[in-house]
Amino acid sequence: MTSKALLRNGLCLLALFLCVTVTSKPVWAQQSTSFVVADIVVEGNERIDLGTILTYLPVRTRDNFDTSRDSARALRALYDTGLFSDVVIKRRDANILLVEVVERPAIGSITIDGNKKIPTSELQASLRQADIALGRVYNRSLLETVERELRRVYFSAGNYGSEINIDVEELERNRVALDIDINEGAIAKIQHINIVGNKSFSEKTLVKLLQSAEYTPNPFSSRDEYSQVKLAADIETLRSFYLDRGFTRFEVDSTQVSISPDKREIFIVININEGDRYTIREVNLRGQQDIPEQELLDLIEVEKGGVFARKDIVRSSTAISDRLGQDGFAFAEVDVLPDIDDESKDVGLTFVVNPGKRVYVRRIIFTGQYKTKDEVLRREMRQFEGSRFSPALVNRSRIRLQRLAFMQSVSISTPRVPGSDDQVDLEINVQEGPSGSFSAGFGYGTEGATINLAFSQDNLFGTGQSMQFAFDNSDTTRQLSLSIRDPYFTDDGISRTVRAFISETDTSNSEAQTTYLSSSRGASVNFGVPLSEFSTFRVGGGYERTEIGTTDATPDDINAFVAAEGDTYDLWNLNLGFSYDTRNRTVFATSGFVNRFNVSASVPGSDITYFKAGYSFEFFYPLSERYTFSSTVRVDGGAGYGDYENVPFFKRYFAGGVRTLRGYVSGSLGPKDSEGNASGGDFRTLGTVEVIFPPPFVEEPGATRFSLFTDFGNVYSDYDDFDRDEFRASYGVAFVWLSPVGPLTFSYATPYNDRTGDRIRNFQFTIGSIF
């Protein structure tokens, strides 16, 4: 074909294209027309209401509408919303503007299958951040966005081999369903980590600091699994490590991450520049303070001539802020200005203190409680409305609230009062745990068959009072008890506990203890008087009537006692006690300690006169956010007075079992009677060392915990017979569950210095108090 023919055909095609373009939508006369819009009519919309469309349309009634100018503008405005796949604008008779639309489908459902590592809720949250959610408009390009977002989530978690398949199903009412099928693939494992540029510390030392680690065959370790988030945290760990050791100019020059072709192996190279080590040239304090300057200087842990350490600077700044907060400067600012001299390799530090205004608490607002009365929470507060704000008092208030048995969690925020720079509100959000339970059941435990009926309420009618009723029937013991405690019997915090009980014991069914029968009933009332924020004095008394019976297996010493003193004893008891408690919680404490000392004595006029005294110390120290170290020491002793030398046999101390020394049969340790059974003693020592931690893979420990422990101790006839070489000990693992029927305690222990004749029971469990 000649060039002229080609040119002629091209001109014909161009003329045809222009003809079609001129006659395409919107449908107007070819010449420009203009009219005043009398009304606007929209057709074709199903989900999108008329008002929304008119909002986007840049035309209103009584506007002068020029077809050549305004039609394109109106089309563009509606298309730009992304809500419509087609728009036609026409002019009807009587100057009516007709807008015909075809809506894009909406997302009616999103289904995600195949995900195991990342929860569905987390994937859905990521899609929502990318504006992909139910009710949003769907178009084909959305599929690429969905796939890209999900791949981003899985790549950040190290799943580079993941595959995303998306099926689109049309639904009624112009909707679609997105069915997302995920093949997560294997997590890429870190094969090698190389740190380049280190001079002062070995690569082995630095690699040990990282959360990431090279491949290990241990199936329970996830340190060798690569993730971008973990690597970013490792970079900050390296930075902190060097800055805390004087390397002020430390930098991470680059980080290279390479992946094998099969996307299963990761190789990491971290290039660092250590710089030089810097020392402290001088330390200065500037700013206005109402607190003596020397007092603030004493809080600074940075010393002249010492190595620059960022952690010491941060700790010093925090200490100054906390000290200012004690005087009501809640929003004090402490800025640290470094003056770095690269020639002398030293740094001058200036702590600039701006205390601001003293802050007062305007209101204290409680939220989250659904049962507890407001006054029950307010009486635990040590920070008051209208008083100067104190972080220490706020923290103590939080601890007192979370020490309540029916409180699961407590969080406190201190937002500023709008329009005021010296007032805050205390917003306290509480989450109540279960405060009551009722149970009835039959079971078999390490002390034989049991039948129990129990009711407890730690927050009776929302007043903070507690009531416990229990009936237990086992092979050895039948007991019925009722107790009621009012923690604020008086307005100044004196508590009162009233208790009544009936108990019958038949130790002939016990496999370890001396044999006799007893029946006791009694009642007591005790008061707790707070002496300080942490210390409490307790005083009370009660009456108890005990009847003793014997069998053919009862040993001679008990038969002789009953023959001489009779078989019924009326005892009037006086109870005194003192405790000093700094624990952050009364249940599952993680920090603090508690000292307890108590004395119980039958007063003159009782059928038998004796006293018992006890001391216990419990210590809790957080090793990390999940692990707590705990140790307990307990010493108990007693003796008779007046006409009696010893504690009566039915009031003696025993050891062995879940509550005292695990791994040994309950009550089996200590002195033996003529039949070879444990007869108890007047002196007892016990101790426990354990590491407490929540169940694996559980972020919030809640009502369960594990512990690795060692128990030790024994029972002796009296203090003079104490011999540390006679200690028994065990080690093992324990599990505690605060169940609706009461605390369930399970343990598996192995004795490691038992003697011939000791009765061993490795697995033990019980229902009841864990304290």
PDB file of N, CA and C in Angstrom, residues 30-76:
ATOM      1  N   GLN A  30     -25.834  18.688  19.664  1.00  0.00           N
ATOM      2  CA  GLN A  30     -24.436  18.942  19.375  1.00  0.00           C
ATOM      3  C   GLN A  30     -24.060  20.387  19.659  1.00  0.00           C
ATOM      4  N   GLN A  31     -24.977  21.255  19.557  1.00  0.00           N
ATOM      5  CA  GLN A  31     -24.640  22.631  19.872  1.00  0.00           C
ATOM      6  C   GLN A  31     -24.796  22.873  21.360  1.00  0.00           C
ATOM      7  N   SER A  32     -23.999  23.812  21.857  1.00  0.00           N
ATOM      8  CA  SER A  32     -24.041  24.142  23.279  1.00  0.00           C
ATOM      9  C   SER A  32     -25.396  24.720  23.636  1.00  0.00           C
ATOM     10  N   THR A  33     -25.982  24.200  24.773  1.00  0.00           N
ATOM     11  CA  THR A  33     -27.261  24.707  25.286  1.00  0.00           C
ATOM     12  C   THR A  33     -27.101  25.073  26.736  1.00  0.00           C
ATOM     13  N   SER A  34     -27.940  25.933  27.199  1.00  0.00           N
ATOM     14  CA  SER A  34     -27.906  26.380  28.595  1.00  0.00           C
ATOM     15  C   SER A  34     -29.343  26.519  29.072  1.00  0.00           C
ATOM     16  N   PHE A  35     -29.582  26.056  30.329  1.00  0.00           N
ATOM     17  CA  PHE A  35     -30.933  26.163  30.876  1.00  0.00           C
ATOM     18  C   PHE A  35     -30.847  26.237  32.393  1.00  0.00           C
ATOM     19  N   VAL A  36     -31.924  26.707  33.004  1.00  0.00           N
ATOM     20  CA  VAL A  36     -32.010  26.779  34.468  1.00  0.00           C
ATOM     21  C   VAL A  36     -32.610  25.480  34.975  1.00  0.00           C
ATOM     22  N   VAL A  37     -31.914  24.815  35.872  1.00  0.00           N
ATOM     23  CA  VAL A  37     -32.341  23.514  36.383  1.00  0.00           C
ATOM     24  C   VAL A  37     -33.561  23.692  37.284  1.00  0.00           C
ATOM     25  N   ALA A  38     -34.684  23.093  36.865  1.00  0.00           N
ATOM     26  CA  ALA A  38     -35.911  23.176  37.664  1.00  0.00           C
ATOM     27  C   ALA A  38     -35.933  22.105  38.747  1.00  0.00           C
ATOM     28  N   ASP A  39     -35.349  20.930  38.451  1.00  0.00           N
ATOM     29  CA  ASP A  39     -35.331  19.839  39.424  1.00  0.00           C
ATOM     30  C   ASP A  39     -34.242  18.847  39.007  1.00  0.00           C
ATOM     31  N   ILE A  40     -33.787  18.041  39.995  1.00  0.00           N
ATOM     32  CA  ILE A  40     -32.770  17.021  39.733  1.00  0.00           C
ATOM     33  C   ILE A  40     -33.365  15.671  40.118  1.00  0.00           C
ATOM     34  N   VAL A  41     -33.363  14.724  39.213  1.00  0.00           N
ATOM     35  CA  VAL A  41     -33.893  13.378  39.444  1.00  0.00           C
ATOM     36  C   VAL A  41     -32.762  12.384  39.281  1.00  0.00           C
ATOM     37  N   VAL A  42     -32.625  11.488  40.262  1.00  0.00           N
ATOM     38  CA  VAL A  42     -31.577  10.459  40.239  1.00  0.00           C
ATOM     39  C   VAL A  42     -32.248   9.100  40.102  1.00  0.00           C
ATOM     40  N   GLU A  43     -31.772   8.298  39.179  1.00  0.00           N
ATOM     41  CA  GLU A  43     -32.297   6.956  38.964  1.00  0.00           C
ATOM     42  C   GLU A  43     -31.159   5.943  38.975  1.00  0.00           C
ATOM     43  N   GLY A  44     -31.476   4.717  39.433  1.00  0.00           N
ATOM     44  CA  GLY A  44     -30.513   3.610  39.422  1.00  0.00           C
ATOM     45  C   GLY A  44     -29.825   3.371  40.748  1.00  0.00           C
ATOM     46  N   ASN A  45     -29.959   4.279  41.697  1.00  0.00           N
ATOM     47  CA  ASN A  45     -29.302   4.068  42.993  1.00  0.00           C
ATOM     48  C   ASN A  45     -30.100   3.072  43.834  1.00  0.00           C
ATOM     49  N   GLU A  46     -29.380   2.158  44.504  1.00  0.00           N
ATOM     50  CA  GLU A  46     -29.998   1.146  45.359  1.00  0.00           C
ATOM     51  C   GLU A  46     -29.554   1.300  46.815  1.00  0.00           C
ATOM     52  N   ARG A  47     -28.223   1.294  47.033  1.00  0.00           N
ATOM     53  CA  ARG A  47     -27.723   1.404  48.404  1.00  0.00           C
ATOM     54  C   ARG A  47     -27.434   2.846  48.804  1.00  0.00           C
ATOM     55  N   ILE A  48     -26.991   3.627  47.852  1.00  0.00           N
ATOM     56  CA  ILE A  48     -26.565   4.991  48.142  1.00  0.00           C
ATOM     57  C   ILE A  48     -27.794   5.902  48.083  1.00  0.00           C
ATOM     58  N   ASP A  49     -28.053   6.604  49.171  1.00  0.00           N
ATOM     59  CA  ASP A  49     -29.269   7.404  49.214  1.00  0.00           C
ATOM     60  C   ASP A  49     -29.126   8.662  48.372  1.00  0.00           C
ATOM     61  N   LEU A  50     -30.272   9.261  48.086  1.00  0.00           N
ATOM     62  CA  LEU A  50     -30.331  10.429  47.210  1.00  0.00           C
ATOM     63  C   LEU A  50     -29.520  11.593  47.762  1.00  0.00           C
ATOM     64  N   GLY A  51     -29.607  11.805  49.068  1.00  0.00           N
ATOM     65  CA  GLY A  51     -28.898  12.935  49.665  1.00  0.00           C
ATOM     66  C   GLY A  51     -27.399  12.854  49.465  1.00  0.00           C
ATOM     67  N   THR A  52     -26.834  11.633  49.559  1.00  0.00           N
ATOM     68  CA  THR A  52     -25.398  11.471  49.359  1.00  0.00           C
ATOM     69  C   THR A  52     -24.996  11.829  47.940  1.00  0.00           C
ATOM     70  N   ILE A  53     -25.779  11.371  46.959  1.00  0.00           N
ATOM     71  CA  ILE A  53     -25.453  11.653  45.562  1.00  0.00           C
ATOM     72  C   ILE A  53     -25.551  13.147  45.287  1.00  0.00           C
ATOM     73  N   LEU A  54     -26.588  13.797  45.798  1.00  0.00           N
ATOM     74  CA  LEU A  54     -26.740  15.242  45.575  1.00  0.00           C
ATOM     75  C   LEU A  54     -25.633  16.031  46.249  1.00  0.00           C
ATOM     76  N   THR A  55     -25.086  15.488  47.336  1.00  0.00           N
ATOM     77  CA  THR A  55     -23.973  16.174  48.003  1.00  0.00           C
ATOM     78  C   THR A  55     -22.742  16.210  47.105  1.00  0.00           C
ATOM     79  N   TYR A  56     -22.494  15.089  46.412  1.00  0.00           N
ATOM     80  CA  TYR A  56     -21.330  15.032  45.527  1.00  0.00           C
ATOM     81  C   TYR A  56     -21.569  15.782  44.222  1.00  0.00           C
ATOM     82  N   LEU A  57     -22.811  15.896  43.775  1.00  0.00           N
ATOM     83  CA  LEU A  57     -23.121  16.522  42.486  1.00  0.00           C
ATOM     84  C   LEU A  57     -22.930  18.038  42.595  1.00  0.00           C
ATOM     85  N   PRO A  58     -22.090  18.657  41.752  1.00  0.00           N
ATOM     86  CA  PRO A  58     -21.817  20.099  41.856  1.00  0.00           C
ATOM     87  C   PRO A  58     -22.877  20.957  41.167  1.00  0.00           C
ATOM     88  N   VAL A  59     -24.114  20.514  41.184  1.00  0.00           N
ATOM     89  CA  VAL A  59     -25.219  21.241  40.544  1.00  0.00           C
ATOM     90  C   VAL A  59     -26.387  21.291  41.513  1.00  0.00           C
ATOM     91  N   ARG A  60     -27.078  22.399  41.605  1.00  0.00           N
ATOM     92  CA  ARG A  60     -28.235  22.568  42.468  1.00  0.00           C
ATOM     93  C   ARG A  60     -29.405  23.094  41.629  1.00  0.00           C
ATOM     94  N   THR A  61     -30.598  22.888  42.126  1.00  0.00           N
ATOM     95  CA  THR A  61     -31.768  23.460  41.447  1.00  0.00           C
ATOM     96  C   THR A  61     -31.634  24.978  41.392  1.00  0.00           C
ATOM     97  N   ARG A  62     -32.188  25.541  40.288  1.00  0.00           N
ATOM     98  CA  ARG A  62     -32.132  26.970  39.991  1.00  0.00           C
ATOM     99  C   ARG A  62     -30.746  27.422  39.566  1.00  0.00           C
ATOM    100  N   ASP A  63     -29.790  26.458  39.378  1.00  0.00           N
ATOM    101  CA  ASP A  63     -28.494  26.807  38.782  1.00  0.00           C
ATOM    102  C   ASP A  63     -28.642  26.905  37.274  1.00  0.00           C
ATOM    103  N   ASN A  64     -27.855  27.752  36.657  1.00  0.00           N
ATOM    104  CA  ASN A  64     -27.793  27.837  35.200  1.00  0.00           C
ATOM    105  C   ASN A  64     -26.831  26.759  34.720  1.00  0.00           C
ATOM    106  N   PHE A  65     -27.322  25.763  34.013  1.00  0.00           N
ATOM    107  CA  PHE A  65     -26.546  24.591  33.601  1.00  0.00           C
ATOM    108  C   PHE A  65     -26.170  24.725  32.141  1.00  0.00           C
ATOM    109  N   ASP A  66     -24.851  24.847  31.888  1.00  0.00           N
ATOM    110  CA  ASP A  66     -24.319  24.924  30.526  1.00  0.00           C
ATOM    111  C   ASP A  66     -23.844  23.529  30.146  1.00  0.00           C
ATOM    112  N   THR A  67     -24.449  22.938  29.132  1.00  0.00           N
ATOM    113  CA  THR A  67     -24.163  21.541  28.789  1.00  0.00           C
ATOM    114  C   THR A  67     -22.724  21.322  28.377  1.00  0.00           C
ATOM    115  N   SER A  68     -22.135  22.227  27.680  1.00  0.00           N
ATOM    116  CA  SER A  68     -20.769  22.037  27.203  1.00  0.00           C
ATOM    117  C   SER A  68     -19.747  22.210  28.320  1.00  0.00           C
ATOM    118  N   ARG A  69     -20.129  22.922  29.367  1.00  0.00           N
ATOM    119  CA  ARG A  69     -19.168  23.184  30.440  1.00  0.00           C
ATOM    120  C   ARG A  69     -19.437  22.351  31.702  1.00  0.00           C
ATOM    121  N   ASP A  70     -20.711  22.271  32.091  1.00  0.00           N
ATOM    122  CA  ASP A  70     -21.040  21.687  33.394  1.00  0.00           C
ATOM    123  C   ASP A  70     -21.259  20.176  33.351  1.00  0.00           C
ATOM    124  N   SER A  71     -21.578  19.625  32.188  1.00  0.00           N
ATOM    125  CA  SER A  71     -21.838  18.183  32.135  1.00  0.00           C
ATOM    126  C   SER A  71     -20.579  17.381  32.454  1.00  0.00           C
ATOM    127  N   ALA A  72     -19.444  17.775  31.871  1.00  0.00           N
ATOM    128  CA  ALA A  72     -18.187  17.053  32.153  1.00  0.00           C
ATOM    129  C   ALA A  72     -17.782  17.204  33.627  1.00  0.00           C
ATOM    130  N   ARG A  73     -18.007  18.398  34.173  1.00  0.00           N
ATOM    131  CA  ARG A  73     -17.672  18.639  35.581  1.00  0.00           C
ATOM    132  C   ARG A  73     -18.522  17.754  36.498  1.00  0.00           C
ATOM    133  N   ALA A  74     -19.819  17.604  36.181  1.00  0.00           N
ATOM    134  CA  ALA A  74     -20.689  16.771  37.018  1.00  0.00           C
ATOM    135  C   ALA A  74     -20.326  15.297  36.901  1.00  0.00           C
ATOM    136  N   LEU A  75     -20.015  14.850  35.671  1.00  0.00           N
ATOM    137  CA  LEU A  75     -19.609  13.453  35.495  1.00  0.00           C
ATOM    138  C   LEU A  75     -18.332  13.142  36.284  1.00  0.00           C
ATOM    139  N   ARG A  76     -17.360  14.052  36.167  1.00  0.00           N
ATOM    140  CA  ARG A  76     -16.093  13.827  36.853  1.00  0.00           C
ATOM    141  C   ARG A  76     -16.279  13.773  38.365  1.00  0.00           C
TER     142      ARG A  76
END
